[in-house]
Amino acid sequence: MSDFAVGELHGCGVSQGTVYCWGANTAQALCTGLPDSEQEPRLAPPSNDARGQQISVSRSNTCARMTDGTVQCCGDDRHGQLGRGDSGAPRSAFRPVISLADHVVHVVTSDGSACALVQGGAVKCWGSNEYGELGGQTRDGLRHPQPSQVTFR
């Protein structure tokens, strides 16, 4: 096991580049492509040939940083937190965060948003901004499926 994360309802781990998830499948957050919850770790395949390197989970989302520097996520997308460029229905399998072109070195996810530390040191966040999760000077109830850079003052 090279990385793992456990949230309120499920957990995931990375072993030799392969992602496995278990627990409750709230909003399809196990990324297995299947509707069922899992008592034991089950394969959560990526959408391409990239391998898993780092994992982050929340109540209803899972994101993985891949060996090629991309991020793939699954689960709830009400706030655009899957980074698909839009927002909508939950995704039951990993899909790339298409709105993030930077090489990612670390990813974190919460129930409504996600953030990535990208090569060069910038932090970019997307999803909910209800509580100011995107690191800007405002907060709102809008969906933010496109990453915005956090400004540290």
Coordinates of N, CA, C and O in Angstrom, one line a residue:
M1 N 0.9 -1.2 0.0 CA 0.0 0.0 0.0 C 0.9 1.2 0.0 O 1.8 1.4 0.9
S2 N 0.7 2.1 -1.0 CA 1.5 3.3 -1.0 C 0.8 4.6 -0.6 O 1.4 5.6 -0.2
D3 N -0.6 4.5 -0.5 CA -1.4 5.6 0.0 C -2.8 5.1 0.3 O -3.2 4.2 -0.3
F4 N -3.4 5.8 1.3 CA -4.8 5.5 1.6 C -5.5 6.7 2.2 O -4.8 7.6 2.7
A5 N -6.8 6.7 2.1 CA -7.6 7.7 2.8 C -8.9 7.1 3.2 O -9.5 6.3 2.5
V6 N -9.4 7.6 4.4 CA -10.6 7.1 4.9 C -11.5 8.2 5.3 O -11.0 9.2 6.0
G7 N -12.7 8.2 4.8 CA -13.7 9.3 5.1 C -14.7 8.8 6.1 O -14.6 7.7 6.7
E8 N -15.8 9.5 6.2 CA -16.9 9.2 7.1 C -17.6 7.9 6.7 O -18.0 7.1 7.5
L9 N -17.7 7.6 5.4 CA -18.5 6.5 4.9 C -17.7 5.5 4.1 O -18.2 4.4 3.8
H10 N -16.5 5.8 3.6 CA -15.8 4.9 2.8 C -14.3 5.2 2.8 O -13.9 6.2 3.3
G11 N -13.5 4.2 2.3 CA -12.1 4.4 2.3 C -11.6 3.9 0.9 O -12.2 3.2 0.2
C12 N -10.4 4.3 0.6 CA -9.7 3.9 -0.7 C -8.2 3.8 -0.4 O -7.7 4.5 0.5
G13 N -7.6 3.0 -1.2 CA -6.2 2.8 -1.1 C -5.5 2.6 -2.4 O -6.2 2.2 -3.4
V14 N -4.2 2.9 -2.5 CA -3.5 2.7 -3.7 C -2.4 1.7 -3.4 O -1.6 1.8 -2.5
S15 N -2.4 0.6 -4.2 CA -1.4 -0.5 -4.1 C -0.8 -0.7 -5.5 O -1.6 -1.1 -6.4
Q16 N 0.5 -0.5 -5.6 CA 1.2 -0.7 -6.9 C 0.5 0.0 -8.0 O 0.3 -0.6 -9.1
G17 N 0.0 1.2 -7.8 CA -0.7 2.0 -8.8 C -2.1 1.7 -9.1 O -2.8 2.3 -9.9
T18 N -2.7 0.7 -8.4 CA -4.1 0.3 -8.5 C -4.9 0.8 -7.4 O -4.5 0.7 -6.2
V19 N -6.0 1.4 -7.7 CA -6.9 2.0 -6.6 C -8.0 1.0 -6.3 O -8.6 0.4 -7.1
Y20 N -8.2 0.9 -5.0 CA -9.2 0.0 -4.4 C -10.1 0.8 -3.4 O -9.5 1.7 -2.7
C21 N -11.4 0.6 -3.4 CA -12.3 1.4 -2.5 C -13.2 0.4 -1.8 O -13.6 -0.6 -2.4
W22 N -13.7 0.8 -0.6 CA -14.7 0.0 0.1 C -15.5 0.8 1.0 O -15.2 2.0 1.2
G23 N -16.7 0.3 1.5 CA -17.6 1.0 2.3 C -18.8 1.4 1.6 O -19.2 0.8 0.6
A24 N -19.5 2.5 2.1 CA -20.8 2.9 1.5 C -20.5 3.6 0.2 O -19.5 4.3 0.0
N25 N -21.4 3.4 -0.8 CA -21.2 3.9 -2.1 C -22.1 5.2 -2.3 O -22.7 5.3 -3.3
T26 N -22.1 6.0 -1.3 CA -22.8 7.3 -1.4 C -22.5 8.1 -2.6 O -21.3 8.4 -2.8
A27 N -23.5 8.4 -3.4 CA -23.3 9.2 -4.6 C -22.3 8.6 -5.6 O -21.6 9.3 -6.3
Q28 N -22.1 7.3 -5.5 CA -21.2 6.6 -6.4 C -19.7 6.9 -6.1 O -18.9 6.8 -7.0
A29 N -19.4 7.2 -4.9 CA -18.1 7.7 -4.5 C -17.0 6.5 -4.4 O -15.8 6.8 -4.2
L30 N -17.4 5.3 -4.6 CA -16.4 4.2 -4.6 C -15.7 4.1 -5.9 O -14.6 3.4 -6.0
C31 N -16.2 4.7 -7.0 CA -15.5 4.7 -8.3 C -15.4 3.3 -8.9 O -14.6 3.1 -9.8
T32 N -16.2 2.4 -8.5 CA -16.1 1.0 -9.1 C -16.9 0.9 -10.3 O -16.7 -0.1 -11.0
G33 N -17.8 1.8 -10.6 CA -18.7 1.7 -11.7 C -19.9 0.9 -11.4 O -20.8 0.7 -12.2
L34 N -20.0 0.4 -10.2 CA -21.1 -0.5 -9.7 C -21.9 0.3 -8.7 O -21.4 1.1 -8.0
P35 N -23.2 -0.1 -8.5 CA -24.0 0.7 -7.6 C -23.9 0.2 -6.2 O -24.4 0.9 -5.3
D36 N -23.3 -0.9 -5.9 CA -23.3 -1.5 -4.5 C -22.2 -1.0 -3.6 O -21.2 -0.6 -4.1
S37 N -22.5 -1.0 -2.3 CA -21.5 -0.7 -1.3 C -20.6 -2.0 -1.3 O -21.1 -3.1 -1.7
E38 N -19.4 -1.8 -0.7 CA -18.5 -3.0 -0.7 C -17.9 -3.1 0.7 O -17.5 -2.2 1.3
Q39 N -18.0 -4.4 1.2 CA -17.4 -4.7 2.5 C -15.9 -4.9 2.4 O -15.2 -4.7 3.4
E40 N -15.4 -5.3 1.3 CA -14.0 -5.5 1.1 C -13.5 -4.6 0.0 O -14.3 -4.2 -0.9
P41 N -12.2 -4.3 -0.1 CA -11.7 -3.4 -1.1 C -12.0 -4.0 -2.5 O -11.9 -5.2 -2.8
R42 N -12.5 -3.1 -3.4 CA -12.8 -3.5 -4.7 C -12.1 -2.6 -5.7 O -12.0 -1.4 -5.5
L43 N -11.7 -3.1 -6.8 CA -11.0 -2.4 -7.9 C -11.8 -1.1 -8.3 O -13.0 -1.3 -8.6
A44 N -11.2 0.0 -8.3 CA -11.8 1.3 -8.9 C -10.9 1.7 -10.0 O -9.9 2.4 -9.9
P45 N -11.2 1.2 -11.2 CA -10.3 1.4 -12.4 C -10.3 2.9 -12.9 O -11.3 3.5 -12.9
P46 N -9.1 3.3 -13.3 CA -9.0 4.7 -13.9 C -9.6 4.7 -15.3 O -9.9 3.6 -15.9
S47 N -9.8 5.9 -15.8 CA -10.4 6.0 -17.1 C -9.4 5.8 -18.3 O -9.8 5.8 -19.4
N48 N -8.1 5.8 -18.0 CA -7.1 5.6 -19.0 C -6.0 4.8 -18.4 O -6.1 4.1 -17.4
D49 N -4.8 4.8 -19.1 CA -3.7 4.0 -18.7 C -2.9 4.5 -17.5 O -1.9 3.8 -17.0
A50 N -3.2 5.7 -17.0 CA -2.5 6.3 -15.9 C -2.7 5.4 -14.6 O -3.7 4.7 -14.5
R51 N -1.7 5.4 -13.7 CA -1.8 4.7 -12.5 C -2.1 5.6 -11.3 O -1.7 6.8 -11.3
G52 N -2.8 5.1 -10.3 CA -3.0 5.9 -9.1 C -1.7 6.1 -8.3 O -0.9 5.2 -8.3
Q53 N -1.6 7.3 -7.7 CA -0.5 7.6 -6.9 C -0.9 8.1 -5.5 O -0.2 7.8 -4.5
Q54 N -1.9 8.9 -5.5 CA -2.4 9.5 -4.2 C -3.9 9.6 -4.2 O -4.5 9.8 -5.3
I55 N -4.5 9.4 -3.1 CA -6.0 9.3 -3.0 C -6.5 10.3 -2.0 O -5.9 10.5 -1.0
S56 N -7.7 10.8 -2.2 CA -8.4 11.7 -1.3 C -9.9 11.3 -1.3 O -10.5 11.2 -2.4
V57 N -10.5 11.2 -0.1 CA -12.0 10.9 -0.1 C -12.7 11.9 0.8 O -12.1 12.5 1.7
S58 N -14.0 12.0 0.5 CA -14.9 12.8 1.4 C -16.2 11.9 1.5 O -16.2 10.8 1.0
R59 N -17.2 12.5 2.1 CA -18.4 11.7 2.3 C -19.0 11.2 1.0 O -19.4 10.1 0.9
S60 N -18.9 12.0 -0.1 CA -19.6 11.6 -1.4 C -18.7 11.8 -2.6 O -19.2 11.9 -3.7
N61 N -17.4 11.9 -2.4 CA -16.5 12.1 -3.5 C -15.2 11.3 -3.3 O -14.8 11.1 -2.1
T62 N -14.5 11.0 -4.4 CA -13.2 10.4 -4.3 C -12.4 11.0 -5.5 O -12.9 11.1 -6.6
C63 N -11.1 11.5 -5.2 CA -10.3 11.9 -6.3 C -8.9 11.2 -6.1 O -8.4 11.0 -5.0
A64 N -8.3 10.9 -7.2 CA -7.0 10.3 -7.2 C -6.0 11.1 -8.1 O -6.4 11.5 -9.2
R65 N -4.8 11.3 -7.6 CA -3.8 11.9 -8.4 C -3.1 10.8 -9.1 O -2.7 9.8 -8.5
M66 N -2.9 10.9 -10.4 CA -2.4 9.8 -11.2 C -0.9 10.0 -11.5 O -0.4 11.1 -11.4
T67 N -0.2 9.0 -12.0 CA 1.2 9.1 -12.2 C 1.5 10.1 -13.4 O 2.7 10.5 -13.4
D68 N 0.6 10.4 -14.2 CA 0.8 11.3 -15.3 C 0.6 12.8 -14.9 O 0.6 13.7 -15.7
G69 N 0.3 13.0 -13.6 CA 0.1 14.4 -13.1 C -1.3 14.9 -13.2 O -1.6 16.0 -12.9
T70 N -2.2 14.0 -13.7 CA -3.6 14.4 -13.8 C -4.4 14.0 -12.5 O -3.9 13.3 -11.7
V71 N -5.6 14.4 -12.4 CA -6.5 14.0 -11.4 C -7.8 13.4 -12.0 O -8.3 13.9 -13.0
Q72 N -8.2 12.3 -11.4 CA -9.5 11.7 -11.8 C -10.4 11.6 -10.5 O -9.9 11.3 -9.4
C73 N -11.7 11.9 -10.7 CA -12.6 11.9 -9.6 C -13.9 11.2 -10.0 O -14.2 11.0 -11.1
C74 N -14.6 10.8 -8.9 CA -16.0 10.2 -9.1 C -16.8 10.7 -7.9 O -16.4 11.2 -6.9
G75 N -18.1 10.4 -8.0 CA -19.1 10.7 -7.0 C -20.0 11.9 -7.3 O -20.3 12.1 -8.4
D76 N -20.4 12.6 -6.3 CA -21.3 13.7 -6.3 C -20.7 14.8 -7.2 O -19.5 15.1 -7.1
D77 N -21.5 15.4 -8.0 CA -21.1 16.6 -8.9 C -22.0 17.7 -8.8 O -22.1 18.5 -9.8
R78 N -22.8 17.9 -7.8 CA -23.8 19.0 -7.7 C -23.2 20.3 -7.8 O -23.8 21.3 -8.3
H79 N -22.0 20.5 -7.3 CA -21.3 21.8 -7.3 C -20.2 21.9 -8.3 O -19.4 22.9 -8.3
G80 N -20.1 20.9 -9.2 CA -19.0 20.9 -10.2 C -17.7 20.4 -9.6 O -16.6 20.6 -10.2
Q81 N -17.8 19.7 -8.5 CA -16.5 19.3 -7.8 C -15.8 18.2 -8.4 O -14.7 17.8 -8.0
L82 N -16.3 17.6 -9.5 CA -15.6 16.6 -10.3 C -14.7 17.2 -11.3 O -14.0 16.5 -12.0
G83 N -14.9 18.5 -11.5 CA -14.0 19.2 -12.5 C -14.2 18.8 -13.9 O -13.3 18.8 -14.7
R84 N -15.5 18.5 -14.3 CA -15.8 18.1 -15.6 C -16.1 19.3 -16.6 O -16.4 19.1 -17.7
G85 N -16.0 20.5 -16.1 CA -16.4 21.7 -16.9 C -17.8 22.1 -16.8 O -18.2 23.1 -17.3
D86 N -18.6 21.2 -16.2 CA -20.0 21.5 -16.0 C -20.4 20.8 -14.6 O -19.5 20.5 -13.9
S87 N -21.6 20.7 -14.3 CA -22.0 20.0 -13.1 C -23.2 19.2 -13.4 O -23.9 19.5 -14.3
G88 N -23.5 18.2 -12.6 CA -24.6 17.4 -12.9 C -24.7 16.1 -12.1 O -24.4 16.1 -10.9
A89 N -25.1 15.0 -12.7 CA -25.3 13.8 -12.0 C -24.0 13.2 -11.5 O -23.0 13.4 -12.0
P90 N -24.2 12.3 -10.5 CA -23.0 11.6 -9.9 C -22.3 10.8 -11.0 O -23.0 10.3 -11.9
R91 N -21.1 10.6 -10.9 CA -20.3 9.7 -11.8 C -19.9 8.5 -11.0 O -19.3 8.6 -9.9
S92 N -20.1 7.3 -11.5 CA -19.8 6.0 -10.8 C -18.4 5.5 -11.0 O -18.1 4.5 -10.4
A93 N -17.7 6.1 -11.9 CA -16.3 5.6 -12.2 C -15.4 6.9 -12.3 O -15.9 8.0 -12.6
F94 N -14.1 6.6 -12.1 CA -13.2 7.7 -12.3 C -13.2 8.3 -13.7 O -13.3 7.6 -14.7
R95 N -13.2 9.7 -13.7 CA -13.1 10.4 -14.9 C -12.1 11.6 -14.7 O -12.1 12.1 -13.6
P96 N -11.4 12.0 -15.7 CA -10.4 13.0 -15.5 C -11.0 14.4 -15.2 O -12.1 14.7 -15.6
V97 N -10.3 15.1 -14.4 CA -10.7 16.5 -14.1 C -10.2 17.3 -15.4 O -9.0 17.6 -15.5
I98 N -11.1 17.5 -16.3 CA -10.7 18.0 -17.6 C -10.4 19.5 -17.6 O -9.8 20.0 -18.5
S99 N -10.9 20.2 -16.6 CA -10.8 21.6 -16.5 C -9.5 22.0 -15.8 O -9.2 23.2 -15.6
L100 N -8.6 21.1 -15.5 CA -7.3 21.4 -14.9 C -6.2 20.8 -15.7 O -6.0 19.6 -15.9
A101 N -5.4 21.8 -16.4 CA -4.4 21.4 -17.3 C -3.0 21.3 -16.6 O -2.1 20.8 -17.2
D102 N -2.9 21.8 -15.4 CA -1.6 21.8 -14.7 C -1.2 20.4 -14.3 O -2.0 19.5 -14.1
H103 N 0.1 20.2 -14.1 CA 0.6 18.9 -13.5 C 0.4 19.0 -12.0 O 0.9 19.8 -11.3
V104 N -0.4 18.0 -11.5 CA -0.8 18.0 -10.1 C 0.2 17.2 -9.2 O 0.6 16.1 -9.6
V105 N 0.6 17.8 -8.0 CA 1.4 17.0 -7.1 C 0.7 16.6 -5.9 O 1.2 15.7 -5.1
H106 N -0.5 17.1 -5.6 CA -1.3 16.7 -4.4 C -2.7 17.1 -4.7 O -3.0 18.2 -5.2
V107 N -3.7 16.3 -4.2 CA -5.1 16.6 -4.4 C -5.8 16.3 -3.1 O -5.5 15.4 -2.4
V108 N -6.8 17.2 -2.8 CA -7.7 17.0 -1.6 C -9.1 17.2 -2.0 O -9.4 18.0 -3.0
T109 N -10.0 16.6 -1.4 CA -11.4 16.7 -1.7 C -12.3 16.9 -0.5 O -11.9 16.3 0.6
S110 N -13.4 17.6 -0.6 CA -14.3 17.7 0.5 C -15.7 17.4 -0.1 O -15.8 17.1 -1.2
D111 N -16.7 17.5 0.8 CA -18.0 17.1 0.3 C -18.5 18.0 -0.9 O -19.2 17.5 -1.8
G112 N -18.0 19.2 -1.0 CA -18.5 20.1 -2.1 C -17.5 20.6 -3.0 O -17.8 21.3 -4.0
S113 N -16.2 20.5 -2.7 CA -15.1 21.1 -3.5 C -13.9 20.2 -3.5 O -13.8 19.2 -2.7
A114 N -12.9 20.6 -4.4 CA -11.7 19.9 -4.4 C -10.6 20.9 -4.7 O -10.9 21.9 -5.3
C115 N -9.4 20.6 -4.3 CA -8.3 21.5 -4.5 C -7.0 20.7 -4.9 O -6.9 19.6 -4.4
A116 N -6.2 21.3 -5.7 CA -5.0 20.6 -6.2 C -3.8 21.6 -6.0 O -3.9 22.7 -6.3
L117 N -2.7 21.0 -5.5 CA -1.4 21.7 -5.4 C -0.7 21.3 -6.7 O -0.6 20.1 -7.0
V118 N -0.4 22.3 -7.6 CA 0.2 22.0 -8.9 C 1.6 22.3 -8.9 O 2.1 23.1 -8.1
Q119 N 2.3 21.7 -9.8 CA 3.8 21.9 -10.0 C 4.0 23.4 -10.1 O 3.3 24.1 -10.8
G120 N 5.0 23.9 -9.4 CA 5.2 25.4 -9.3 C 4.7 26.0 -8.1 O 5.0 27.1 -7.8
G121 N 3.8 25.3 -7.3 CA 3.4 25.8 -6.0 C 2.0 26.4 -5.9 O 1.6 26.8 -4.9
A122 N 1.3 26.6 -7.1 CA 0.0 27.2 -7.0 C -1.0 26.2 -6.5 O -0.9 25.0 -6.7
V123 N -2.1 26.7 -5.9 CA -3.2 25.9 -5.4 C -4.4 26.3 -6.3 O -4.7 27.5 -6.4
K124 N -5.1 25.3 -6.8 CA -6.3 25.6 -7.6 C -7.5 24.8 -7.1 O -7.3 23.6 -6.8
C125 N -8.6 25.4 -6.9 CA -9.8 24.8 -6.3 C -11.0 24.9 -7.2 O -11.1 25.9 -8.0
W126 N -12.0 24.0 -7.1 CA -13.2 24.0 -7.9 C -14.3 23.4 -7.1 O -14.1 22.7 -6.1
G127 N -15.6 23.7 -7.5 CA -16.7 23.1 -6.8 C -17.5 24.2 -6.0 O -17.7 25.3 -6.5
S128 N -17.9 23.8 -4.8 CA -18.7 24.7 -4.0 C -17.8 25.9 -3.5 O -16.7 25.7 -3.1
N129 N -18.5 27.1 -3.3 CA -17.9 28.2 -2.7 C -18.8 28.8 -1.7 O -18.7 30.0 -1.3
E130 N -19.7 28.0 -1.1 CA -20.7 28.5 -0.2 C -20.0 29.0 1.1 O -20.5 30.0 1.7
Y131 N -18.9 28.5 1.5 CA -18.2 28.9 2.7 C -16.9 29.6 2.4 O -16.0 29.7 3.2
G132 N -16.6 29.9 1.1 CA -15.3 30.4 0.7 C -14.3 29.4 0.4 O -13.1 29.7 0.4
E133 N -14.7 28.1 0.1 CA -13.8 27.0 -0.1 C -12.8 27.2 -1.3 O -11.8 26.6 -1.3
L134 N -13.1 28.1 -2.2 CA -12.3 28.4 -3.4 C -11.2 29.4 -3.1 O -10.3 29.6 -4.0
G135 N -11.1 29.9 -1.9 CA -10.0 30.8 -1.5 C -10.0 32.1 -2.1 O -9.0 32.8 -2.1
G136 N -11.1 32.6 -2.6 CA -11.2 34.0 -3.1 C -11.7 34.9 -2.0 O -11.9 34.6 -0.8
Q137 N -12.0 36.1 -2.4 CA -12.5 37.1 -1.4 C -14.0 37.1 -1.3 O -14.5 37.8 -0.5
T138 N -14.7 36.3 -2.0 CA -16.1 36.2 -1.9 C -16.6 34.8 -1.7 O -15.8 33.8 -1.8
R139 N -17.8 34.6 -1.3 CA -18.5 33.3 -1.3 C -19.8 33.4 -1.9 O -20.4 34.5 -2.0
D140 N -20.3 32.3 -2.4 CA -21.6 32.3 -3.1 C -22.1 30.9 -3.2 O -21.4 29.9 -2.8
G141 N -23.3 30.7 -3.6 CA -24.0 29.4 -3.7 C -24.0 28.9 -5.2 O -24.7 28.0 -5.5
L142 N -23.1 29.4 -6.0 CA -23.0 29.0 -7.4 C -22.1 27.7 -7.5 O -21.3 27.4 -6.6
R143 N -22.3 27.1 -8.7 CA -21.4 25.9 -9.0 C -20.1 26.5 -9.7 O -20.2 27.4 -10.5
H144 N -19.0 25.9 -9.4 CA -17.7 26.3 -9.9 C -17.0 25.1 -10.5 O -16.0 24.6 -9.8
P145 N -17.4 24.6 -11.7 CA -16.7 23.4 -12.2 C -15.3 23.7 -12.8 O -14.6 22.8 -13.1
Q146 N -15.0 25.0 -12.9 CA -13.6 25.3 -13.5 C -12.7 25.7 -12.3 O -13.2 26.5 -11.4
P147 N -11.5 25.3 -12.3 CA -10.6 25.6 -11.2 C -10.3 27.1 -11.2 O -10.2 27.8 -12.2
S148 N -10.1 27.6 -10.0 CA -9.6 29.0 -9.8 C -8.4 29.0 -8.9 O -8.4 28.1 -8.0
Q149 N -7.5 29.8 -9.1 CA -6.3 29.8 -8.3 C -6.5 30.6 -7.0 O -7.1 31.6 -7.0
V150 N -6.0 30.0 -5.9 CA -6.1 30.6 -4.6 C -4.9 31.6 -4.5 O -3.8 31.3 -4.9
T151 N -5.3 32.8 -4.0 CA -4.2 33.8 -3.9 C -3.9 33.9 -2.4 O -4.8 34.2 -1.6
F152 N -2.6 33.7 -2.1 CA -2.2 33.8 -0.7 C -1.6 35.2 -0.5 O -0.7 35.6 -1.3
R153 N -2.1 35.9 0.5 CA -1.7 37.3 0.7 C -0.8 37.4 1.9 O -0.9 36.8 2.9

